[in-house]
Amino acid sequence: IGEPVALWDGPASKVILAFLTGDDRAAVLRGAQAAGHPAHRFADQLDAAARDGWLITVGDRTPGVGAVCAAVFDPAGVAGSIAVAGPAERWSPARMRAFSGRLRAACAEISAEIRGSFP
């Protein structure tokens, strides 16, 4: 379900990238650079996602769409992410920030169910 995208393309995949180990993350960033997406463009987003545990974007992949995303973890590390998206005029950064705690709680619960260690 859904569509496959590169880990540097879109907030749901970027939040996964933020939690990859150094070598894996570096390999993906090299792929991004080879595809014409300079890693420095989103390094701040990745650092913020790793620090905060969630990422908020507006128009990152689709113009006019806001998304808040958080990662899900299994015993091996980051396993995926959950994104809640909507029209940016209604799903504003302030509303997404207010919702981020509930999203992180849901991701923590899912991670616990699959025996992951949620940061």
Coordinates of N, CA, C and O in Angstrom, one line a residue:
I1 N 0.9 -1.2 0.0 CA 0.0 0.0 0.0 C 0.9 1.2 0.0 O 1.9 1.3 0.7
G2 N 0.5 2.2 -0.7 CA 1.3 3.4 -0.8 C 2.2 3.3 -2.0 O 2.1 2.5 -2.9
E3 N 3.2 4.2 -2.0 CA 4.2 4.2 -3.1 C 5.6 4.2 -2.5 O 5.8 4.9 -1.6
P4 N 6.5 3.5 -3.1 CA 7.9 3.5 -2.6 C 8.5 4.8 -3.0 O 8.4 5.3 -4.1
V5 N 9.3 5.4 -2.1 CA 10.0 6.6 -2.3 C 11.4 6.4 -1.7 O 11.6 5.7 -0.8
A6 N 12.4 7.2 -2.2 CA 13.7 7.2 -1.7 C 13.7 7.8 -0.3 O 12.8 8.6 0.1
L7 N 14.6 7.3 0.6 CA 14.7 7.8 2.0 C 15.0 9.3 2.1 O 14.9 9.9 3.2
W8 N 15.4 10.0 1.0 CA 15.6 11.4 1.1 C 14.4 12.2 0.5 O 14.4 13.4 0.5
D9 N 13.4 11.5 0.1 CA 12.2 12.1 -0.6 C 11.0 12.0 0.3 O 10.3 11.0 0.2
G10 N 10.7 13.0 1.1 CA 9.5 13.1 1.8 C 9.7 12.9 3.3 O 10.7 12.3 3.7
P11 N 8.8 13.5 4.1 CA 9.0 13.5 5.6 C 9.0 12.1 6.2 O 9.7 11.8 7.1
A12 N 8.1 11.2 5.8 CA 8.0 9.9 6.4 C 9.2 9.1 6.2 O 9.7 8.4 7.1
S13 N 9.9 9.2 5.0 CA 11.1 8.5 4.8 C 12.3 9.2 5.5 O 13.2 8.6 6.0
K14 N 12.3 10.6 5.5 CA 13.3 11.3 6.2 C 13.4 11.0 7.7 O 14.5 10.9 8.3
V15 N 12.3 10.7 8.3 CA 12.3 10.4 9.8 C 12.9 9.0 10.0 O 13.6 8.8 11.0
I16 N 12.8 8.1 9.0 CA 13.5 6.8 9.0 C 15.0 7.1 8.9 O 15.8 6.6 9.7
L17 N 15.3 7.9 7.9 CA 16.7 8.2 7.6 C 17.4 8.8 8.8 O 18.6 8.5 9.1
A18 N 16.7 9.6 9.6 CA 17.3 10.3 10.8 C 17.8 9.3 11.8 O 18.7 9.6 12.6
F19 N 17.2 8.1 11.8 CA 17.5 7.1 12.9 C 18.4 5.9 12.3 O 18.6 5.0 13.1
L20 N 18.8 6.0 11.1 CA 19.7 5.0 10.6 C 21.1 5.1 11.2 O 21.5 6.3 11.6
T21 N 21.9 4.1 11.3 CA 23.2 4.1 11.8 C 24.1 4.9 10.9 O 23.7 5.1 9.7
G22 N 25.3 5.3 11.3 CA 26.2 6.1 10.6 C 26.5 5.6 9.2 O 26.4 6.4 8.2
D23 N 26.9 4.4 9.0 CA 27.2 3.8 7.7 C 26.0 3.8 6.8 O 26.1 4.1 5.6
D24 N 24.9 3.3 7.3 CA 23.7 3.2 6.5 C 23.2 4.6 6.1 O 22.8 4.8 4.9
R25 N 23.2 5.5 7.0 CA 22.8 6.9 6.7 C 23.7 7.5 5.7 O 23.3 8.1 4.7
A26 N 25.0 7.3 5.8 CA 26.0 7.8 4.9 C 25.8 7.3 3.5 O 25.8 8.0 2.5
A27 N 25.5 6.0 3.4 CA 25.2 5.4 2.1 C 24.0 6.0 1.4 O 24.0 6.2 0.2
V28 N 22.9 6.2 2.2 CA 21.7 6.8 1.6 C 22.0 8.2 1.2 O 21.6 8.7 0.1
L29 N 22.8 9.0 2.0 CA 23.1 10.3 1.6 C 23.9 10.4 0.4 O 23.8 11.3 -0.4
R30 N 24.8 9.4 0.2 CA 25.6 9.4 -1.1 C 24.7 9.2 -2.2 O 24.8 9.7 -3.3
G31 N 23.7 8.3 -2.1 CA 22.7 8.0 -3.1 C 21.9 9.3 -3.4 O 21.6 9.6 -4.6
A32 N 21.6 10.1 -2.4 CA 20.8 11.3 -2.6 C 21.7 12.3 -3.4 O 21.2 12.9 -4.3
Q33 N 22.9 12.4 -3.0 CA 23.8 13.3 -3.8 C 24.0 12.9 -5.2 O 23.9 13.7 -6.1
A34 N 24.1 11.6 -5.4 CA 24.2 11.0 -6.8 C 23.0 11.3 -7.6 O 23.0 11.5 -8.8
A35 N 21.8 11.4 -7.0 CA 20.5 11.6 -7.6 C 20.3 13.1 -7.8 O 19.2 13.5 -8.2
G36 N 21.2 14.0 -7.3 CA 21.1 15.4 -7.4 C 20.4 16.1 -6.3 O 20.0 17.2 -6.4
H37 N 20.3 15.4 -5.1 CA 19.7 16.0 -3.9 C 20.9 16.2 -2.9 O 21.2 15.3 -2.1
P38 N 21.4 17.4 -2.8 CA 22.5 17.6 -1.9 C 22.1 17.3 -0.4 O 21.1 17.8 0.0
A39 N 22.9 16.5 0.3 CA 22.6 16.1 1.6 C 22.4 17.3 2.6 O 21.6 17.3 3.5
H40 N 23.2 18.4 2.3 CA 23.1 19.5 3.2 C 21.7 20.2 3.2 O 21.4 20.9 4.2
R41 N 20.9 20.0 2.2 CA 19.6 20.6 2.1 C 18.7 20.1 3.2 O 17.8 20.8 3.7
F42 N 18.9 18.8 3.6 CA 18.0 18.3 4.7 C 18.7 17.8 5.9 O 18.1 17.2 6.8
A43 N 20.0 18.1 6.1 CA 20.7 17.7 7.2 C 20.1 18.2 8.5 O 20.0 17.5 9.5
D44 N 19.7 19.5 8.5 CA 19.0 20.1 9.7 C 17.7 19.3 10.0 O 17.4 19.1 11.2
Q45 N 16.9 18.9 9.0 CA 15.7 18.2 9.3 C 16.0 16.9 9.9 O 15.4 16.5 10.8
L46 N 17.1 16.2 9.4 CA 17.4 14.9 10.0 C 17.9 15.0 11.4 O 17.5 14.2 12.3
D47 N 18.7 16.0 11.7 CA 19.2 16.2 13.1 C 18.0 16.6 14.0 O 17.9 16.1 15.1
A48 N 17.1 17.4 13.5 CA 15.9 17.7 14.4 C 15.0 16.5 14.6 O 14.5 16.3 15.7
A49 N 14.8 15.7 13.6 CA 14.0 14.5 13.8 C 14.6 13.5 14.8 O 14.0 13.0 15.6
A50 N 15.9 13.4 14.7 CA 16.6 12.5 15.6 C 16.6 13.0 17.0 O 16.4 12.3 18.0
R51 N 16.7 14.4 17.2 CA 16.7 15.0 18.5 C 15.3 15.0 19.1 O 15.1 14.6 20.3
D52 N 14.3 15.4 18.3 CA 12.9 15.5 18.8 C 12.1 14.2 18.8 O 11.1 14.1 19.5
G53 N 12.4 13.3 17.9 CA 11.7 12.1 17.7 C 10.5 12.2 16.7 O 9.7 11.3 16.5
W54 N 10.4 13.4 16.1 CA 9.3 13.6 15.1 C 9.8 14.7 14.1 O 10.8 15.4 14.4
L55 N 9.1 14.7 13.0 CA 9.5 15.7 11.9 C 8.2 16.3 11.4 O 7.2 15.6 11.1
I56 N 8.2 17.6 11.3 CA 7.1 18.4 10.7 C 7.6 19.0 9.4 O 8.6 19.6 9.4
T57 N 6.8 18.9 8.3 CA 7.1 19.6 7.1 C 5.8 20.1 6.5 O 4.7 19.6 6.7
V58 N 6.0 21.1 5.6 CA 4.9 21.6 4.8 C 5.4 21.8 3.4 O 6.4 22.4 3.2
G59 N 4.8 21.1 2.5 CA 5.1 21.1 1.1 C 6.4 20.4 0.8 O 7.0 20.7 -0.3
D60 N 6.9 19.6 1.7 CA 8.2 18.9 1.5 C 8.2 18.0 0.2 O 9.1 18.1 -0.6
R61 N 7.2 17.2 0.1 CA 7.1 16.3 -1.1 C 5.9 16.7 -2.0 O 6.0 16.6 -3.2
T62 N 4.9 17.2 -1.4 CA 3.7 17.6 -2.2 C 3.3 19.0 -1.8 O 3.0 19.3 -0.6
P63 N 3.2 19.9 -2.7 CA 2.9 21.3 -2.4 C 1.5 21.3 -1.7 O 0.6 20.6 -2.1
G64 N 1.4 22.2 -0.7 CA 0.2 22.4 0.0 C -0.2 21.3 1.0 O -1.3 21.4 1.6
V65 N 0.7 20.4 1.3 CA 0.4 19.3 2.2 C 1.4 19.4 3.4 O 2.6 19.6 3.2
G66 N 0.8 19.4 4.6 CA 1.6 19.4 5.8 C 1.6 18.0 6.4 O 0.6 17.2 6.3
A67 N 2.7 17.6 7.0 CA 2.8 16.2 7.6 C 3.7 16.2 8.8 O 4.7 17.0 8.9
V68 N 3.2 15.5 9.8 CA 4.0 15.2 11.0 C 4.3 13.7 11.0 O 3.4 12.9 10.8
C69 N 5.5 13.3 11.3 CA 5.9 11.9 11.2 C 6.8 11.5 12.4 O 7.5 12.4 12.9
A70 N 6.7 10.3 12.8 CA 7.5 9.7 13.8 C 7.9 8.3 13.4 O 7.2 7.7 12.7
A71 N 9.0 7.9 14.0 CA 9.5 6.5 13.6 C 9.0 5.4 14.5 O 8.6 5.7 15.7
V72 N 9.0 4.2 14.0 CA 8.7 3.0 14.7 C 9.9 2.1 14.7 O 10.6 2.1 13.7
F73 N 10.2 1.5 15.9 CA 11.4 0.7 16.0 C 11.1 -0.7 16.3 O 10.2 -1.1 17.1
D74 N 11.9 -1.6 15.8 CA 11.9 -3.0 16.1 C 13.2 -3.4 16.8 O 14.1 -2.5 17.0
P75 N 13.5 -4.6 17.2 CA 14.8 -4.9 17.9 C 16.0 -4.5 17.1 O 17.1 -4.3 17.7
A76 N 15.9 -4.5 15.8 CA 17.1 -4.1 15.0 C 17.3 -2.6 14.8 O 18.4 -2.2 14.3
G77 N 16.4 -1.8 15.2 CA 16.5 -0.4 15.0 C 15.2 0.2 14.4 O 14.1 -0.4 14.6
V78 N 15.4 1.2 13.6 CA 14.2 1.9 13.0 C 13.6 0.9 12.0 O 14.3 0.3 11.2
A79 N 12.3 0.7 12.1 CA 11.6 -0.2 11.2 C 10.7 0.4 10.2 O 10.3 -0.2 9.2
G80 N 10.3 1.7 10.5 CA 9.4 2.4 9.6 C 8.9 3.7 10.2 O 9.6 4.1 11.2
S81 N 7.9 4.3 9.7 CA 7.4 5.5 10.3 C 5.9 5.6 10.0 O 5.3 4.9 9.2
I82 N 5.3 6.5 10.8 CA 3.9 6.8 10.6 C 3.8 8.3 10.3 O 4.5 9.1 11.0
A83 N 3.1 8.7 9.3 CA 2.9 10.1 8.9 C 1.4 10.4 9.0 O 0.5 9.6 8.6
V84 N 1.1 11.6 9.5 CA -0.3 12.1 9.5 C -0.2 13.4 8.7 O 0.5 14.3 9.1
A85 N -0.9 13.4 7.6 CA -0.8 14.5 6.6 C -2.2 15.1 6.3 O -3.2 14.4 6.5
G86 N -2.2 16.3 5.9 CA -3.4 16.9 5.5 C -3.1 18.3 4.8 O -2.0 18.7 4.7
P87 N -4.2 18.9 4.3 CA -4.0 20.2 3.7 C -3.4 21.2 4.6 O -3.8 21.4 5.8
A88 N -2.3 21.9 4.2 CA -1.5 22.8 5.0 C -2.3 23.9 5.6 O -2.0 24.4 6.7
E89 N -3.4 24.3 4.9 CA -4.2 25.5 5.5 C -4.9 25.1 6.7 O -5.3 25.9 7.5
R90 N -5.2 23.8 6.9 CA -5.9 23.3 8.1 C -4.9 22.6 9.0 O -5.1 22.6 10.2
W91 N -3.9 21.9 8.5 CA -3.0 21.1 9.2 C -1.7 21.9 9.3 O -0.7 21.6 8.7
S92 N -1.7 22.9 10.1 CA -0.7 23.9 10.2 C 0.5 23.3 11.1 O 0.3 22.4 11.9
P93 N 1.7 23.9 11.0 CA 2.7 23.5 11.9 C 2.4 23.6 13.4 O 2.7 22.7 14.2
A94 N 1.6 24.5 13.8 CA 1.2 24.6 15.2 C 0.3 23.4 15.6 O 0.5 22.8 16.7
R95 N -0.6 23.1 14.7 CA -1.5 21.9 15.0 C -0.7 20.6 15.0 O -1.0 19.7 15.8
M96 N 0.2 20.5 14.1 CA 1.0 19.3 14.0 C 1.9 19.2 15.2 O 2.1 18.1 15.8
R97 N 2.5 20.3 15.7 CA 3.3 20.3 16.9 C 2.5 19.8 18.1 O 2.9 19.0 18.9
A98 N 1.2 20.4 18.2 CA 0.3 20.0 19.3 C 0.0 18.5 19.2 O -0.2 17.9 20.3
F99 N -0.1 17.9 18.0 CA -0.4 16.5 17.9 C 0.8 15.6 18.0 O 0.6 14.4 18.3
S100 N 2.0 16.1 17.9 CA 3.2 15.3 17.8 C 3.4 14.3 19.0 O 3.8 13.2 18.9
G101 N 3.0 14.8 20.2 CA 3.1 13.9 21.4 C 2.2 12.7 21.3 O 2.6 11.6 21.7
R102 N 1.0 12.9 20.8 CA 0.1 11.7 20.6 C 0.6 10.8 19.5 O 0.6 9.5 19.6
L103 N 1.2 11.3 18.5 CA 1.8 10.5 17.4 C 3.0 9.7 18.0 O 3.1 8.5 17.8
R104 N 3.9 10.4 18.8 CA 5.0 9.7 19.4 C 4.5 8.6 20.3 O 5.1 7.5 20.4
A105 N 3.5 8.8 21.1 CA 2.9 7.8 22.0 C 2.5 6.6 21.2 O 2.7 5.5 21.6
A106 N 1.8 6.8 20.1 CA 1.3 5.7 19.2 C 2.5 4.9 18.7 O 2.5 3.7 18.7
C107 N 3.5 5.6 18.2 CA 4.7 5.0 17.7 C 5.4 4.2 18.8 O 6.0 3.1 18.5
A108 N 5.5 4.7 20.0 CA 6.1 4.0 21.1 C 5.3 2.7 21.4 O 5.9 1.7 21.7
E109 N 4.0 2.8 21.4 CA 3.2 1.6 21.7 C 3.4 0.6 20.6 O 3.5 -0.6 20.9
I110 N 3.4 1.0 19.3 CA 3.7 0.0 18.3 C 5.1 -0.6 18.4 O 5.3 -1.8 18.3
S111 N 6.0 0.2 18.7 CA 7.4 -0.2 18.9 C 7.5 -1.3 20.0 O 8.1 -2.3 19.9
A112 N 6.8 -1.0 21.1 CA 6.8 -2.0 22.2 C 6.1 -3.3 21.8 O 6.6 -4.4 22.2
E113 N 5.1 -3.2 21.0 CA 4.4 -4.4 20.6 C 5.3 -5.3 19.7 O 5.2 -6.5 19.7
I114 N 6.3 -4.7 19.0 CA 7.2 -5.5 18.1 C 8.5 -5.6 18.8 O 9.5 -5.8 18.1
R115 N 8.6 -5.3 20.1 CA 9.8 -5.4 20.9 C 10.9 -4.5 20.5 O 12.1 -4.8 20.6
G116 N 10.5 -3.3 20.0 CA 11.5 -2.3 19.6 C 11.8 -1.4 20.8 O 11.0 -1.3 21.8
S117 N 12.9 -0.7 20.7 CA 13.3 0.2 21.8 C 13.1 1.6 21.3 O 13.9 2.1 20.5
F118 N 12.0 2.3 21.7 CA 11.7 3.6 21.3 C 12.5 4.6 22.1 O 12.6 4.5 23.3
P119 N 13.2 5.6 21.4 CA 14.1 6.5 22.1 C 13.3 7.5 23.0 O 12.2 7.8 22.8

